[in-house]
Structures are given as C-alpha cells and as structure tokens.
C-alpha cells in the first residue's frame, strides 16, 4: 500500500509542520512541490512529517539548488541523518529510506556561515510512504575475500544462509595479460548473471563476473573459485538475501580512462520494494591504496582490497522507482580500469528465480552525467 502526498492542494494526506511551503515554481510532477523557507547564513529550515502507521519505507522526488557541500539538505529519522544531498540538480528520485518504527521524519536545509549558490533552496515532491504487501527482501549476511596470483581462491559462505535464500557472488580480477574464464562451485549450482572483460593500459585487463543461485539445504562453509589461467589480484563478495522475488537484472558501465570517482549505472526495479546492489571496482597498476567514500542513500555492505592493485565496494538500498547513475568517490588513489554494476533483486515471495535479459548501459562517455 502507498500513501502519496503530491502537494497539488492544501489538504495534505499526512501531517506536515515547520516552515516549508508549497510552491508552483517547480515540480517533479503536476504543478506544485514543497520548498524550504528562505533563511540567512548559519540557520536551518525544516518540515516535520508524520509517518503513517505501519509504514516501513519512504521515497520522494527532490531538487537541490544550494552551495555544494556547505549548504546541505538532510532527511532525519529518529534523530539520525538517513539521506543527504547538496549542489545543483534537476529532479531526482530518492532511494527507499527505512522509516520502520518512526513517528516522524524531518526534512531539513541548513546553511553554513557564508556564501550561497543557485536558488539557495531545496524542493521535495511526490512524498510516498510504503507498507509492503509482502515482506521486502533483506540482506542476511555478507563476506568478502581477496587473492593474488594463482589458479584458485575461496570465499567463506555468509553465516545464517538457509535453503531458499538467494546467494549473489561478485568477483573482479586484475588480469594483466591473462584470459578470463573464472568459475565458481560449492553447494547448489551457480548461474552466471552477467560478466565483462575490458582492457586498459599496456596489455592489462579487468574482468568481473556476477553469479546467483537459490541456496540448497546443505550449503558448504566456503565456495571455490577456479581461475585456470590465473590472475594478478582478485576481490570477491558473497551476499545472502532472504524473501527475494523471482527476477534479477544487471546493468553495467566500464571504462579505461583514469578517474577518481567510479560510476555505477541507474537501475530499473521490478517492484515497489526491490533491493538494488551496486558493485564498483577500481583497478590500477599504481602503488596507491584505494578506499571508497560513503554513497548517500545507500548502505555499505563491505569494501575489499588486494594490496594496492584492486579495490571494490558493495552497497545496497531499497528502491521503488528508476534510479540514476551514482558516483563512488575514491578517497585515495586512482582507477585506470574500472567497472560499475547495478543489480536489481525483485521483492515478493522467493520462488523459481530467473534472470532477466541484461540491459547494457552506455560506456565511459556517461561518466560526467552524475548528480551526486
């Protein structure tokens, strides 16, 4: 069930207090949205929204026109910031934010001590609260592993896995001049969802494979990855999802130009409470250590590096509508070869999981389209 406030009239479907006001200056849909109040430096303005009984998720369209990094839009639940944005953007759909057990959520715009930019305002529209008709898929556990050169490696099976759970394994390899034909075994058989191998630099390549399966009644303690032609360095993640639906879809971006932020493409969910995973890989021949920063609106599952050669980040969020490209900031180091993946896992009862045809996003030319 969905409760939607579109701000098209003055009779709101949920209680909203504070000093934000309706405006017809801009809107995601229709003619009206809710706008932050005009404030001076070192002040804040907020709208406090009552959460409908039983609501578990919340999503909204937003537009920011602020001084990047310093004048900030935040969403708070239980006194904790659960979403943040700043800078200049067109209308963007938020991920689904968890509001289970909350009585109110607060939309807040805060200015620092000096300077302004753009319209100096934040707008929200199509505020939606979701009470799922079926349990949403949840992340039960995750593990990661890394390895240097060699023909095999293993990854520990996440604890808590049980028959009927969906298991996803993400594997990326810095190959040098080696071929790409890694496979995975252990317990119920795996199916390859998608994979890609891309070249960069002088005789170097990066490869990523994503596998899935429905766990059987007796999963082993680890999965084995066979790399018959070896590899220079690898990073791997395994994640267990409960109450997954019957569909999977993968979308990818690859690049071979030097970047300091790795993009993952937008996704298209199947239901109003899909899980969306984003796996990004930075591959480089340099000696600098890589670490990824936080991704607004997403929960980090893990990061994994091997030495200074390759690094990966896995994040997720519940999503109710199409999402846009996201930039994953490298706090240190660079990526000379990189991959960005978005995998949508549908909601609803887990049974007969199938993989939808892969949608291939545009290549590295889209890197500058990010709004985060």
XYZ file of C-alpha atoms in Angstrom:
372
model
C 0.000 0.000 0.000
C 1.211 3.531 -0.771
C 0.347 6.877 0.832
C 1.283 9.700 -1.557
C 1.401 13.453 -0.937
C 1.826 15.351 -4.216
C 1.286 18.887 -2.793
C -1.240 19.685 -5.527
C -3.694 21.057 -2.936
C -3.524 22.394 0.601
C -5.194 19.343 2.189
C -2.250 17.090 2.977
C -2.717 13.330 3.416
C -0.110 13.378 6.220
C 0.524 15.993 8.929
C 3.349 18.389 7.986
C 4.610 21.086 10.349
C 7.503 23.542 10.117
C 8.192 26.471 7.810
C 8.486 24.823 4.378
C 5.752 25.989 1.973
C 4.008 24.923 -1.240
C 5.293 26.477 -4.448
C 4.386 26.280 -8.125
C 7.852 27.481 -9.216
C 8.950 23.903 -9.955
C 7.588 20.369 -9.532
C 8.584 16.794 -10.297
C 5.019 16.018 -11.395
C 1.924 18.215 -11.556
C 2.323 21.896 -10.704
C 3.277 22.106 -7.023
C 6.062 20.968 -4.681
C 7.210 21.778 -1.134
C 10.040 24.313 -0.803
C 12.407 25.118 2.063
C 11.993 28.530 3.681
C 14.358 31.411 2.903
C 16.982 31.577 5.658
C 20.145 33.515 6.462
C 23.599 32.059 6.998
C 24.186 29.726 9.932
C 20.483 28.819 10.155
C 18.225 25.921 9.207
C 14.675 25.386 7.994
C 12.673 22.180 8.327
C 9.455 20.307 7.573
C 8.422 17.614 10.066
C 6.224 14.900 8.543
C 4.133 12.400 10.499
C 4.797 8.827 9.358
C 1.601 6.823 8.659
C 1.045 3.836 10.952
C 2.773 0.689 9.691
C 4.852 2.439 7.038
C 8.229 0.793 6.502
C 9.661 2.743 3.578
C 9.625 6.310 2.318
C 10.625 7.766 -1.019
C 10.329 11.202 -2.596
C 11.446 13.311 -5.532
C 13.849 16.107 -4.679
C 15.648 19.008 -6.293
C 18.583 20.823 -4.688
C 19.951 24.228 -5.694
C 22.496 25.032 -2.988
C 26.147 25.721 -2.305
C 27.748 22.311 -2.808
C 28.937 20.568 0.371
C 28.375 23.589 2.648
C 24.615 24.258 2.390
C 23.059 20.834 2.887
C 19.698 19.070 2.510
C 19.224 16.284 5.084
C 16.482 13.819 5.974
C 16.386 12.649 9.597
C 14.584 9.746 11.268
C 14.927 9.040 14.958
C 17.399 11.903 15.217
C 19.762 10.242 12.706
C 20.587 11.529 9.219
C 19.414 8.906 6.698
C 19.842 10.928 3.491
C 21.794 13.981 2.381
C 22.379 15.984 -0.806
C 23.740 19.360 -1.905
C 24.800 21.231 -5.008
C 22.756 21.705 -8.176
C 20.437 19.040 -9.605
C 17.296 18.595 -11.627
C 14.510 16.489 -10.079
C 15.850 13.166 -8.771
C 14.053 10.166 -7.281
C 15.354 9.174 -3.854
C 16.019 5.562 -2.864
C 13.553 3.964 -0.459
C 14.524 5.014 3.065
C 13.752 2.859 6.092
C 11.218 4.551 8.414
C 10.051 1.453 10.300
C 9.122 2.310 13.894
C 9.386 6.081 13.338
C 6.604 8.513 14.241
C 8.038 11.432 12.254
C 10.714 12.236 9.694
C 12.338 15.634 9.270
C 13.370 17.322 6.021
C 15.988 19.948 6.855
C 18.002 22.527 4.916
C 20.996 24.019 6.743
C 23.287 26.865 5.635
C 26.847 27.413 6.798
C 28.360 30.748 7.844
C 28.893 32.305 4.391
C 28.158 32.193 0.651
C 25.124 30.987 -1.285
C 24.575 29.355 -4.665
C 21.751 28.688 -7.118
C 18.237 29.194 -5.785
C 19.502 28.631 -2.244
C 16.649 26.184 -1.698
C 15.514 22.562 -1.571
C 12.285 21.185 -3.092
C 10.502 17.867 -2.497
C 7.544 16.318 -4.325
C 5.593 13.046 -4.526
C 6.344 12.125 -0.921
C 5.432 8.433 -0.661
C 5.150 6.085 2.321
C 5.139 2.348 1.638
C 3.625 -0.509 3.614
C 4.699 -3.625 1.685
C 2.028 -6.201 0.936
C 4.751 -8.854 1.213
C 7.970 -8.887 3.253
C 10.664 -6.873 1.462
C 13.886 -8.703 0.615
C 16.547 -8.299 3.288
C 20.310 -8.786 3.450
C 21.031 -11.656 5.840
C 24.832 -11.601 5.708
C 27.877 -10.984 3.554
C 31.534 -11.996 3.319
C 34.481 -10.920 1.194
C 37.859 -12.284 0.137
C 40.899 -11.299 -1.904
C 43.754 -13.156 -3.556
C 46.915 -12.560 -5.524
C 48.129 -14.537 -8.500
C 47.082 -18.162 -8.694
C 44.592 -20.550 -10.245
C 42.092 -20.813 -7.379
C 40.680 -18.985 -4.355
C 37.810 -19.415 -1.916
C 35.272 -17.254 -0.100
C 33.512 -18.088 3.161
C 29.757 -18.623 2.874
C 27.927 -15.912 4.870
C 26.534 -17.147 8.174
C 22.776 -17.601 8.509
C 22.185 -18.883 4.977
C 19.306 -21.340 4.694
C 17.533 -23.220 1.932
C 15.568 -20.887 -0.348
C 17.777 -17.821 0.206
C 19.210 -16.021 -2.800
C 23.026 -16.002 -2.938
C 24.856 -13.441 -5.074
C 28.624 -13.600 -5.660
C 30.524 -10.672 -7.183
C 34.069 -11.378 -8.426
C 36.532 -8.995 -10.078
C 40.048 -9.768 -11.253
C 43.001 -7.613 -12.301
C 44.212 -9.880 -15.077
C 47.349 -8.387 -16.531
C 47.674 -10.314 -19.786
C 45.706 -13.344 -18.562
C 42.496 -14.724 -20.064
C 39.146 -14.581 -18.315
C 37.326 -17.807 -17.507
C 36.760 -17.957 -13.733
C 34.063 -20.364 -12.493
C 32.502 -20.977 -9.054
C 31.368 -24.169 -7.304
C 30.052 -25.299 -3.915
C 26.616 -26.486 -2.784
C 23.708 -25.869 -5.152
C 24.923 -24.900 -8.643
C 25.512 -21.252 -9.579
C 24.240 -19.491 -12.714
C 26.166 -16.638 -14.337
C 24.023 -13.488 -14.320
C 26.472 -11.412 -16.362
C 30.143 -10.654 -16.829
C 32.515 -8.400 -18.715
C 36.221 -8.178 -19.533
C 37.717 -4.810 -20.533
C 41.263 -3.851 -21.471
C 43.227 -0.784 -20.470
C 46.796 0.482 -20.495
C 49.515 -1.688 -21.975
C 48.359 -5.328 -22.059
C 46.189 -5.046 -18.961
C 42.575 -6.068 -18.376
C 39.888 -6.097 -15.702
C 37.199 -8.784 -15.508
C 34.013 -9.017 -13.439
C 31.546 -11.895 -13.108
C 28.303 -11.978 -11.108
C 26.706 -15.314 -10.175
C 23.453 -16.225 -8.420
C 21.734 -19.288 -7.034
C 18.990 -20.386 -4.661
C 20.694 -21.942 -1.630
C 20.119 -25.630 -1.071
C 19.535 -27.433 2.241
C 23.226 -28.099 2.840
C 25.423 -25.218 1.708
C 29.168 -25.709 2.361
C 31.332 -23.496 4.552
C 33.010 -21.916 1.510
C 32.673 -21.507 -2.244
C 35.581 -22.284 -4.574
C 36.550 -20.055 -7.498
C 38.622 -21.679 -10.235
C 40.914 -19.407 -12.244
C 42.531 -21.795 -14.770
C 44.615 -19.073 -16.424
C 45.432 -17.273 -13.195
C 45.110 -13.580 -12.413
C 47.190 -10.871 -10.809
C 44.788 -9.922 -7.998
C 41.146 -10.531 -7.154
C 38.359 -9.204 -4.915
C 35.201 -11.205 -4.212
C 31.991 -10.649 -2.232
C 29.173 -13.055 -1.347
C 25.828 -11.771 -0.067
C 22.721 -13.670 1.115
C 19.235 -12.203 0.526
C 16.043 -13.525 2.155
C 12.490 -13.067 0.788
C 13.787 -12.241 -2.676
C 11.408 -12.272 -5.599
C 11.575 -14.104 -8.866
C 13.586 -11.731 -11.030
C 17.129 -10.378 -11.339
C 18.545 -7.735 -13.648
C 22.096 -6.407 -14.109
C 23.327 -3.183 -15.670
C 26.960 -2.176 -16.146
C 29.415 0.586 -17.010
C 33.095 0.071 -17.850
C 35.968 2.426 -18.535
C 39.662 2.579 -19.300
C 40.403 6.243 -18.595
C 41.947 7.433 -15.331
C 39.233 8.535 -12.871
C 38.958 9.492 -9.203
C 35.257 8.556 -8.958
C 33.849 5.272 -10.281
C 30.266 5.406 -11.639
C 27.587 2.757 -11.237
C 24.639 2.969 -13.664
C 20.990 3.653 -12.929
C 18.652 0.743 -12.320
C 15.054 -0.204 -13.113
C 13.269 -2.059 -10.273
C 10.607 -4.729 -10.765
C 8.510 -3.885 -7.676
C 7.980 -1.085 -5.152
C 10.431 -2.663 -2.708
C 13.316 -4.057 -4.742
C 16.801 -4.369 -3.360
C 19.355 -2.574 -5.535
C 23.017 -3.540 -5.212
C 25.901 -1.511 -6.600
C 29.340 -3.110 -7.054
C 32.220 -0.896 -8.193
C 35.812 -1.911 -8.901
C 38.920 0.264 -9.217
C 41.886 -1.412 -10.920
C 45.282 0.301 -11.173
C 48.922 -0.528 -11.658
C 49.906 2.280 -9.274
C 51.104 1.767 -5.711
C 48.458 3.939 -4.051
C 45.944 2.419 -1.654
C 42.292 2.844 -2.603
C 39.279 3.343 -0.346
C 35.762 4.343 -1.373
C 33.724 7.007 0.392
C 30.113 6.804 1.559
C 27.320 6.722 -1.021
C 24.352 8.922 0.044
C 21.134 6.939 0.363
C 22.872 3.543 0.235
C 24.066 1.184 2.969
C 27.571 -0.159 2.585
C 27.820 -3.942 2.776
C 31.603 -4.096 2.550
C 34.808 -2.930 0.918
C 37.600 -5.265 -0.159
C 41.091 -4.552 -1.466
C 44.012 -6.681 -2.577
C 47.323 -4.999 -1.803
C 47.331 -1.754 -3.803
C 46.243 -3.271 -7.110
C 42.446 -3.522 -6.951
C 39.623 -2.357 -4.685
C 35.848 -2.864 -4.639
C 32.786 -1.533 -2.808
C 29.339 -3.139 -2.424
C 26.340 -1.030 -1.307
C 22.573 -1.513 -1.390
C 19.249 0.303 -0.963
C 15.545 -0.453 -1.253
C 14.183 1.307 -4.324
C 10.645 1.968 -5.565
C 11.340 3.583 -8.930
C 14.061 4.037 -11.546
C 17.389 5.244 -10.132
C 20.163 7.284 -11.701
C 23.889 6.904 -12.131
C 25.826 7.228 -8.868
C 29.450 8.242 -8.342
C 31.555 6.255 -5.860
C 34.316 8.550 -4.647
C 37.861 7.220 -4.272
C 39.247 8.821 -1.135
C 42.770 7.959 -2.235
C 44.392 6.550 -5.337
C 43.024 6.362 -8.871
C 41.329 3.857 -11.147
C 42.912 3.232 -14.526
C 40.490 0.429 -15.392
C 37.079 0.309 -13.691
C 33.702 -1.406 -13.652
C 30.411 -0.223 -12.129
C 27.473 -2.615 -11.732
C 23.856 -2.217 -10.597
C 21.876 -5.379 -9.810
C 18.141 -5.255 -9.043
C 16.610 -8.037 -6.931
C 12.806 -8.071 -7.058
C 10.607 -8.175 -3.987
C 7.824 -10.726 -3.241
C 7.969 -14.411 -2.274
C 11.153 -16.264 -3.258
C 10.447 -18.979 -5.808
C 11.747 -20.025 -9.219
C 14.276 -17.207 -9.510
C 15.116 -16.326 -13.100
C 17.486 -13.833 -14.668
C 16.024 -11.181 -16.934
C 17.922 -10.190 -20.096
C 20.845 -7.957 -19.276
C 20.488 -4.247 -20.017
C 23.823 -2.789 -21.063
C 24.225 0.877 -20.207
C 26.292 3.351 -22.247
C 30.036 3.248 -21.712
C 32.501 5.612 -20.124
C 31.196 8.620 -22.034
C 28.381 8.820 -19.479
C 30.734 9.336 -16.565
C 30.047 13.064 -16.286
C 26.262 12.639 -16.002
C 26.330 12.008 -12.253
C 24.117 14.097 -9.986
C 25.503 13.005 -6.617
